[in-house]
């Protein structure tokens, strides 16, 4: 980055799965950090984390933590964001919030840089980072939306356990090991840590991510519906989602059916996506090449393949969209937003 | 069964994942067997398998194997069926073929007993058992088709590795173990044994089952499309499928979006499905109850849940359909057909 100004940056939820990736990206991208403040719950306070070769002691996140902080990245859950983001804003920090707390707040822009960076300056101290499963889908669909218009999206997800945090990763590994040893694993975390019923995730597929709403959809599914409409700036966009957790560690996959508003040639779609920022087309059936979670893990891009015209609707197509849910789906999207803010100042 | 007549039954592919289940079901269901002939490739000939406490020696399947056989159940792959089924038919056996060899043959009925048993007597010696992913879907959709009509189906599958045979199960377990031990697994079987490129299945999702056709769909996806039309007896039915292999051992799950031809109440759909033969509704979001592959494994039924009205199309709904792919998806459907034949004679 060309920017000379240095920023005091706070990472809230520094010891979590996403926080860890944010710290790594700030270092790798050589983000113009003056001072990095690592915040977490009292349980994690006192831990030491590395940043550019230096130890930084994790501090407890409190309302007073944000003095002199210029940019605060929140990934410690919705309750923490609801409590602490307003304090951070009052202290003068620009908050990039990776939780569900402010995403649908009309005053808060919900940003995927490749899609609607033009809305970022409408912020009043808070910029919301969308849900992981939404980000990768809208990044891949935006070029189609602009060129052809989109009438309807029907998506089924294959979501990685890391989206539910480090404990869900550990649980998946523990359960897998127990099953391989011939034992019965006792589920403790998934599908939703705060709900009473737990299901086995190892060698299974759980059609529940987050709590159920009264309409029979889960909150995760409603996030994909509402957030897609907000990010695209189009409340008339019809979205249906089924969100499913599968035993993958990193990388969400999505089977997406899209009805466009205009006729298209499938080759034009493929070249449109190949030219799209942040999108990589991996689509060579003859050589069995398509996006895979294991290939996307650790990468910043959104990978798209299995692009094919629907057989019964001339204006519809199917695609397979994969991205690292902790990176483009969370940490990288947040750091992209932070980089934009840094460049502007 | 009330039938007094006993039948000479042959199981071709007796040592495979499906063959094993067929033998188990013939025993459990007390099928009226006079003599059970277990056939397989020359590699497996000489092995002993148990049936009702007796050892039966596996014989090599040859064109001469079917003398005096009344009912032959084939699950040894399409090439074997293409070669041997005609011999078995000439010997006078009724063949129930679990491969893709004759499914789309206009002379061969493609039967799911709960859906189109009325077509079974049209057979000329061969009755085809549909593909696993098709069977469970049409069993759940038939009551809706009859009551409301179906215009369009959009399905994404979460398919178990046992659908690719015993070697794929072993590979999934081996890869999982290697990854848990920190090693890099070398894929050898999946996605398609006969194709050159292999992908890791452990902790991954592979959007390829069977070979690709020129239209960008896989053969597995085209099976779901064509077989559904044939079984429903409706070529105008619009079906779109994305078939994905995930690291589950037993039980295919399916995320299904259905557009009906008429208005409906979601409670009527739920009670219609509750009354449907072979279908069990597991749909209680408040108590986090929905079908799971691990619960369906070993059971004969098709389980349906996550039944909810689409938010943007009054005539559409979503559901989650799960069944044991080796049982209702293969062995049980075949044995159901065999039972019907036995009763008729």
mmCIF file of C-alpha atoms in Angstrom, chain A residues 15-247:
data_model
loop_
_atom_site.group_PDB
_atom_site.id
_atom_site.type_symbol
_atom_site.label_atom_id
_atom_site.label_comp_id
_atom_site.label_asym_id
_atom_site.label_seq_id
_atom_site.Cartn_x
_atom_site.Cartn_y
_atom_site.Cartn_z
ATOM 1 C CA UNK A 15 -7.932 -15.637 19.658
ATOM 2 C CA UNK A 16 -10.824 -16.982 17.564
ATOM 3 C CA UNK A 17 -10.713 -18.750 14.211
ATOM 4 C CA UNK A 18 -11.431 -15.540 12.274
ATOM 5 C CA UNK A 19 -9.368 -13.246 14.516
ATOM 6 C CA UNK A 20 -6.325 -15.405 13.921
ATOM 7 C CA UNK A 21 -6.752 -15.024 10.146
ATOM 8 C CA UNK A 22 -7.248 -11.249 10.444
ATOM 9 C CA UNK A 23 -3.942 -10.873 12.326
ATOM 10 C CA UNK A 24 -2.207 -13.040 9.717
ATOM 11 C CA UNK A 25 -3.640 -10.994 6.845
ATOM 12 C CA UNK A 26 -2.744 -7.644 8.451
ATOM 13 C CA UNK A 27 0.817 -8.926 8.573
ATOM 14 C CA UNK A 28 0.907 -10.526 5.102
ATOM 15 C CA UNK A 29 -0.713 -7.517 3.432
ATOM 16 C CA UNK A 30 1.661 -5.203 5.298
ATOM 17 C CA UNK A 31 -1.282 -3.196 6.550
ATOM 18 C CA UNK A 32 -0.125 0.261 7.805
ATOM 19 C CA UNK A 33 -0.344 -0.588 11.490
ATOM 20 C CA UNK A 34 0.989 1.827 14.082
ATOM 21 C CA UNK A 35 -0.162 -0.165 17.106
ATOM 22 C CA UNK A 36 -2.063 -3.466 17.086
ATOM 23 C CA UNK A 37 -4.354 -4.113 20.017
ATOM 24 C CA UNK A 38 -5.528 -7.687 20.465
ATOM 25 C CA UNK A 39 -8.745 -8.007 22.430
ATOM 26 C CA UNK A 40 -10.684 -11.045 23.584
ATOM 27 C CA UNK A 41 -12.698 -12.340 26.505
ATOM 28 C CA UNK A 42 -11.236 -12.320 30.022
ATOM 29 C CA UNK A 43 -10.531 -16.055 29.573
ATOM 30 C CA UNK A 44 -8.012 -15.336 26.821
ATOM 31 C CA UNK A 45 -6.541 -12.165 28.344
ATOM 32 C CA UNK A 46 -2.827 -12.585 29.048
ATOM 33 C CA UNK A 47 -2.189 -14.923 26.104
ATOM 34 C CA UNK A 48 0.616 -13.834 23.800
ATOM 35 C CA UNK A 49 0.141 -13.760 20.013
ATOM 36 C CA UNK A 50 2.794 -12.994 17.380
ATOM 37 C CA UNK A 51 2.520 -10.060 14.968
ATOM 38 C CA UNK A 52 5.488 -9.284 12.695
ATOM 39 C CA UNK A 53 7.782 -11.199 14.978
ATOM 40 C CA UNK A 54 6.698 -9.392 18.128
ATOM 41 C CA UNK A 55 4.684 -10.761 21.017
ATOM 42 C CA UNK A 56 1.449 -8.949 21.706
ATOM 43 C CA UNK A 57 -0.402 -9.637 24.929
ATOM 44 C CA UNK A 58 -4.116 -10.223 24.494
ATOM 45 C CA UNK A 59 -6.195 -7.848 26.621
ATOM 46 C CA UNK A 60 -9.747 -8.206 27.835
ATOM 47 C CA UNK A 61 -12.169 -6.343 25.576
ATOM 48 C CA UNK A 62 -14.048 -3.703 27.586
ATOM 49 C CA UNK A 63 -15.899 -0.477 26.754
ATOM 50 C CA UNK A 64 -12.662 1.372 27.532
ATOM 51 C CA UNK A 65 -10.506 -0.656 25.133
ATOM 52 C CA UNK A 66 -10.949 1.643 22.133
ATOM 53 C CA UNK A 67 -9.191 4.861 23.159
ATOM 54 C CA UNK A 68 -6.995 6.018 20.259
ATOM 55 C CA UNK A 69 -8.086 3.078 18.107
ATOM 56 C CA UNK A 70 -8.600 4.113 14.472
ATOM 57 C CA UNK A 71 -9.929 0.859 13.036
ATOM 58 C CA UNK A 72 -11.544 -1.943 15.062
ATOM 59 C CA UNK A 73 -12.262 -5.348 13.515
ATOM 60 C CA UNK A 74 -14.882 -7.299 15.472
ATOM 61 C CA UNK A 75 -15.217 -11.106 15.268
ATOM 62 C CA UNK A 76 -16.246 -12.136 18.761
ATOM 63 C CA UNK A 77 -19.903 -12.916 18.236
ATOM 64 C CA UNK A 78 -23.021 -10.800 17.938
ATOM 65 C CA UNK A 79 -23.521 -10.166 21.654
ATOM 66 C CA UNK A 80 -20.019 -8.717 22.082
ATOM 67 C CA UNK A 81 -20.442 -6.542 19.001
ATOM 68 C CA UNK A 82 -23.796 -5.225 20.201
ATOM 69 C CA UNK A 83 -22.229 -4.295 23.514
ATOM 70 C CA UNK A 84 -18.836 -2.940 22.458
ATOM 71 C CA UNK A 85 -19.176 -1.564 18.915
ATOM 72 C CA UNK A 86 -21.134 1.528 20.110
ATOM 73 C CA UNK A 87 -18.328 2.296 22.598
ATOM 74 C CA UNK A 88 -15.706 1.903 19.885
ATOM 75 C CA UNK A 89 -17.658 4.218 17.570
ATOM 76 C CA UNK A 90 -17.967 6.823 20.324
ATOM 77 C CA UNK A 91 -14.194 6.600 20.829
ATOM 78 C CA UNK A 92 -13.802 7.538 17.172
ATOM 79 C CA UNK A 93 -12.918 4.133 15.727
ATOM 80 C CA UNK A 94 -14.285 2.913 12.418
ATOM 81 C CA UNK A 95 -15.678 -0.525 13.239
ATOM 82 C CA UNK A 96 -15.693 -3.383 10.754
ATOM 83 C CA UNK A 97 -18.079 -5.857 12.284
ATOM 84 C CA UNK A 98 -17.982 -9.478 11.216
ATOM 85 C CA UNK A 99 -21.065 -10.495 13.213
ATOM 86 C CA UNK A 100 -24.786 -10.420 12.523
ATOM 87 C CA UNK A 101 -25.332 -7.537 14.983
ATOM 88 C CA UNK A 102 -25.623 -4.597 12.563
ATOM 89 C CA UNK A 103 -25.870 -6.183 9.118
ATOM 90 C CA UNK A 104 -29.516 -5.388 8.526
ATOM 91 C CA UNK A 105 -29.350 -1.994 10.281
ATOM 92 C CA UNK A 106 -30.402 0.524 7.583
ATOM 93 C CA UNK A 107 -27.670 2.932 8.749
ATOM 94 C CA UNK A 108 -24.916 0.333 8.376
ATOM 95 C CA UNK A 109 -23.501 -0.472 4.950
ATOM 96 C CA UNK A 110 -23.056 -4.201 4.330
ATOM 97 C CA UNK A 111 -20.007 -4.461 2.122
ATOM 98 C CA UNK A 112 -18.447 -6.963 -0.235
ATOM 99 C CA UNK A 113 -15.713 -4.875 -1.867
ATOM 100 C CA UNK A 114 -16.095 -6.465 -5.325
ATOM 101 C CA UNK A 115 -19.844 -5.846 -5.237
ATOM 102 C CA UNK A 116 -20.846 -2.616 -3.499
ATOM 103 C CA UNK A 117 -17.768 -0.701 -2.356
ATOM 104 C CA UNK A 118 -19.631 2.420 -3.522
ATOM 105 C CA UNK A 119 -21.780 2.179 -0.391
ATOM 106 C CA UNK A 120 -18.900 2.164 2.079
ATOM 107 C CA UNK A 121 -18.756 5.897 2.637
ATOM 108 C CA UNK A 122 -22.344 5.937 3.878
ATOM 109 C CA UNK A 123 -21.131 4.473 7.148
ATOM 110 C CA UNK A 124 -21.659 6.159 10.495
ATOM 111 C CA UNK A 125 -18.839 4.397 12.243
ATOM 112 C CA UNK A 126 -19.888 0.828 11.509
ATOM 113 C CA UNK A 127 -19.348 -1.202 8.364
ATOM 114 C CA UNK A 128 -20.800 -4.703 8.448
ATOM 115 C CA UNK A 129 -19.051 -7.712 6.958
ATOM 116 C CA UNK A 130 -21.676 -10.101 5.515
ATOM 117 C CA UNK A 131 -22.141 -13.730 6.435
ATOM 118 C CA UNK A 132 -19.541 -16.092 4.941
ATOM 119 C CA UNK A 133 -21.996 -18.029 2.790
ATOM 120 C CA UNK A 134 -23.420 -14.781 1.392
ATOM 121 C CA UNK A 135 -20.088 -13.156 0.517
ATOM 122 C CA UNK A 136 -18.836 -15.832 -1.847
ATOM 123 C CA UNK A 137 -22.193 -16.137 -3.590
ATOM 124 C CA UNK A 138 -22.699 -12.421 -4.256
ATOM 125 C CA UNK A 139 -19.071 -12.016 -5.368
ATOM 126 C CA UNK A 140 -19.700 -14.634 -8.053
ATOM 127 C CA UNK A 141 -23.194 -13.442 -8.986
ATOM 128 C CA UNK A 142 -22.563 -9.690 -9.179
ATOM 129 C CA UNK A 143 -21.162 -9.769 -12.736
ATOM 130 C CA UNK A 144 -24.246 -11.706 -13.880
ATOM 131 C CA UNK A 145 -26.543 -9.325 -12.021
ATOM 132 C CA UNK A 146 -24.997 -6.310 -13.740
ATOM 133 C CA UNK A 147 -24.994 -7.835 -17.198
ATOM 134 C CA UNK A 148 -28.240 -9.822 -17.342
ATOM 135 C CA UNK A 149 -30.231 -9.024 -14.207
ATOM 136 C CA UNK A 150 -31.117 -11.804 -11.758
ATOM 137 C CA UNK A 151 -34.672 -12.862 -11.030
ATOM 138 C CA UNK A 152 -34.212 -15.822 -8.710
ATOM 139 C CA UNK A 153 -31.442 -17.649 -6.818
ATOM 140 C CA UNK A 154 -31.854 -21.115 -5.309
ATOM 141 C CA UNK A 155 -28.835 -22.146 -3.278
ATOM 142 C CA UNK A 156 -27.912 -25.213 -1.229
ATOM 143 C CA UNK A 157 -24.752 -24.938 0.821
ATOM 144 C CA UNK A 158 -22.078 -27.389 1.931
ATOM 145 C CA UNK A 159 -20.557 -25.433 4.810
ATOM 146 C CA UNK A 160 -17.322 -26.077 6.675
ATOM 147 C CA UNK A 161 -17.259 -26.554 10.417
ATOM 148 C CA UNK A 162 -14.710 -23.756 10.900
ATOM 149 C CA UNK A 163 -17.643 -21.391 10.335
ATOM 150 C CA UNK A 164 -18.817 -22.452 13.783
ATOM 151 C CA UNK A 165 -15.445 -21.658 15.370
ATOM 152 C CA UNK A 166 -12.369 -23.430 16.614
ATOM 153 C CA UNK A 167 -14.331 -25.650 18.997
ATOM 154 C CA UNK A 168 -16.385 -27.025 16.102
ATOM 155 C CA UNK A 169 -13.182 -27.912 14.248
ATOM 156 C CA UNK A 170 -11.839 -29.723 17.305
ATOM 157 C CA UNK A 171 -15.149 -31.524 17.754
ATOM 158 C CA UNK A 172 -15.187 -32.688 14.130
ATOM 159 C CA UNK A 173 -11.681 -34.084 14.460
ATOM 160 C CA UNK A 174 -12.452 -35.737 17.795
ATOM 161 C CA UNK A 175 -15.656 -37.333 16.495
ATOM 162 C CA UNK A 176 -13.936 -38.567 13.319
ATOM 163 C CA UNK A 177 -11.188 -40.156 15.367
ATOM 164 C CA UNK A 178 -13.668 -41.839 17.715
ATOM 165 C CA UNK A 179 -15.685 -43.269 14.827
ATOM 166 C CA UNK A 180 -12.541 -44.575 13.116
ATOM 167 C CA UNK A 181 -11.675 -46.285 16.395
ATOM 168 C CA UNK A 182 -15.120 -47.872 16.471
ATOM 169 C CA UNK A 183 -16.529 -45.739 19.262
ATOM 170 C CA UNK A 184 -19.706 -43.699 19.456
ATOM 171 C CA UNK A 185 -18.922 -39.992 19.576
ATOM 172 C CA UNK A 186 -20.887 -37.738 21.901
ATOM 173 C CA UNK A 187 -21.771 -34.515 20.076
ATOM 174 C CA UNK A 188 -21.163 -31.399 22.171
ATOM 175 C CA UNK A 189 -21.040 -28.322 19.934
ATOM 176 C CA UNK A 190 -22.856 -28.568 16.606
ATOM 177 C CA UNK A 191 -25.200 -27.675 15.123
ATOM 178 C CA UNK A 192 -25.640 -24.631 17.406
ATOM 179 C CA UNK A 193 -23.592 -24.232 20.561
ATOM 180 C CA UNK A 194 -26.312 -22.362 22.459
ATOM 181 C CA UNK A 195 -29.132 -24.798 21.632
ATOM 182 C CA UNK A 196 -29.833 -27.970 23.646
ATOM 183 C CA UNK A 197 -29.815 -30.654 20.925
ATOM 184 C CA UNK A 198 -26.463 -31.717 19.472
ATOM 185 C CA UNK A 199 -25.909 -33.865 16.398
ATOM 186 C CA UNK A 200 -22.957 -35.841 15.143
ATOM 187 C CA UNK A 201 -21.122 -33.910 12.412
ATOM 188 C CA UNK A 202 -18.425 -36.472 11.540
ATOM 189 C CA UNK A 203 -19.545 -38.525 8.509
ATOM 190 C CA UNK A 204 -22.875 -36.688 8.491
ATOM 191 C CA UNK A 205 -24.697 -33.705 6.967
ATOM 192 C CA UNK A 206 -26.662 -31.432 9.323
ATOM 193 C CA UNK A 207 -29.356 -29.289 7.679
ATOM 194 C CA UNK A 208 -29.272 -26.682 10.427
ATOM 195 C CA UNK A 209 -26.924 -23.722 10.778
ATOM 196 C CA UNK A 210 -28.010 -21.220 13.434
ATOM 197 C CA UNK A 211 -31.473 -21.096 15.010
ATOM 198 C CA UNK A 212 -34.789 -21.635 13.279
ATOM 199 C CA UNK A 213 -37.098 -18.740 12.488
ATOM 200 C CA UNK A 214 -40.888 -19.122 12.553
ATOM 201 C CA UNK A 215 -41.067 -19.483 8.764
ATOM 202 C CA UNK A 216 -39.125 -22.779 8.917
ATOM 203 C CA UNK A 217 -35.916 -21.277 7.552
ATOM 204 C CA UNK A 218 -32.832 -21.056 9.731
ATOM 205 C CA UNK A 219 -31.252 -17.729 10.563
ATOM 206 C CA UNK A 220 -28.292 -18.700 8.338
ATOM 207 C CA UNK A 221 -30.679 -19.223 5.431
ATOM 208 C CA UNK A 222 -32.426 -15.919 6.137
ATOM 209 C CA UNK A 223 -29.027 -14.199 6.278
ATOM 210 C CA UNK A 224 -28.301 -15.446 2.767
ATOM 211 C CA UNK A 225 -31.690 -14.169 1.592
ATOM 212 C CA UNK A 226 -31.758 -10.754 3.306
ATOM 213 C CA UNK A 227 -28.061 -9.960 2.988
ATOM 214 C CA UNK A 228 -28.000 -10.808 -0.717
ATOM 215 C CA UNK A 229 -30.896 -8.411 -1.290
ATOM 216 C CA UNK A 230 -29.212 -5.673 0.741
ATOM 217 C CA UNK A 231 -25.784 -6.061 -0.871
ATOM 218 C CA UNK A 232 -27.252 -6.160 -4.379
ATOM 219 C CA UNK A 233 -29.499 -3.233 -3.413
ATOM 220 C CA UNK A 234 -32.513 -5.094 -4.771
ATOM 221 C CA UNK A 235 -35.366 -6.132 -2.495
ATOM 222 C CA UNK A 236 -37.152 -7.766 -5.409
ATOM 223 C CA UNK A 237 -34.427 -10.400 -5.761
ATOM 224 C CA UNK A 238 -35.923 -13.815 -4.987
ATOM 225 C CA UNK A 239 -33.564 -15.988 -2.967
ATOM 226 C CA UNK A 240 -34.152 -19.433 -1.489
ATOM 227 C CA UNK A 241 -31.470 -21.051 0.643
ATOM 228 C CA UNK A 242 -30.893 -24.381 2.342
ATOM 229 C CA UNK A 243 -27.813 -24.252 4.574
ATOM 230 C CA UNK A 244 -26.116 -27.485 5.531
ATOM 231 C CA UNK A 245 -23.078 -28.212 7.669
ATOM 232 C CA UNK A 246 -20.829 -30.990 6.395
ATOM 233 C CA UNK A 247 -17.578 -32.450 7.764
#
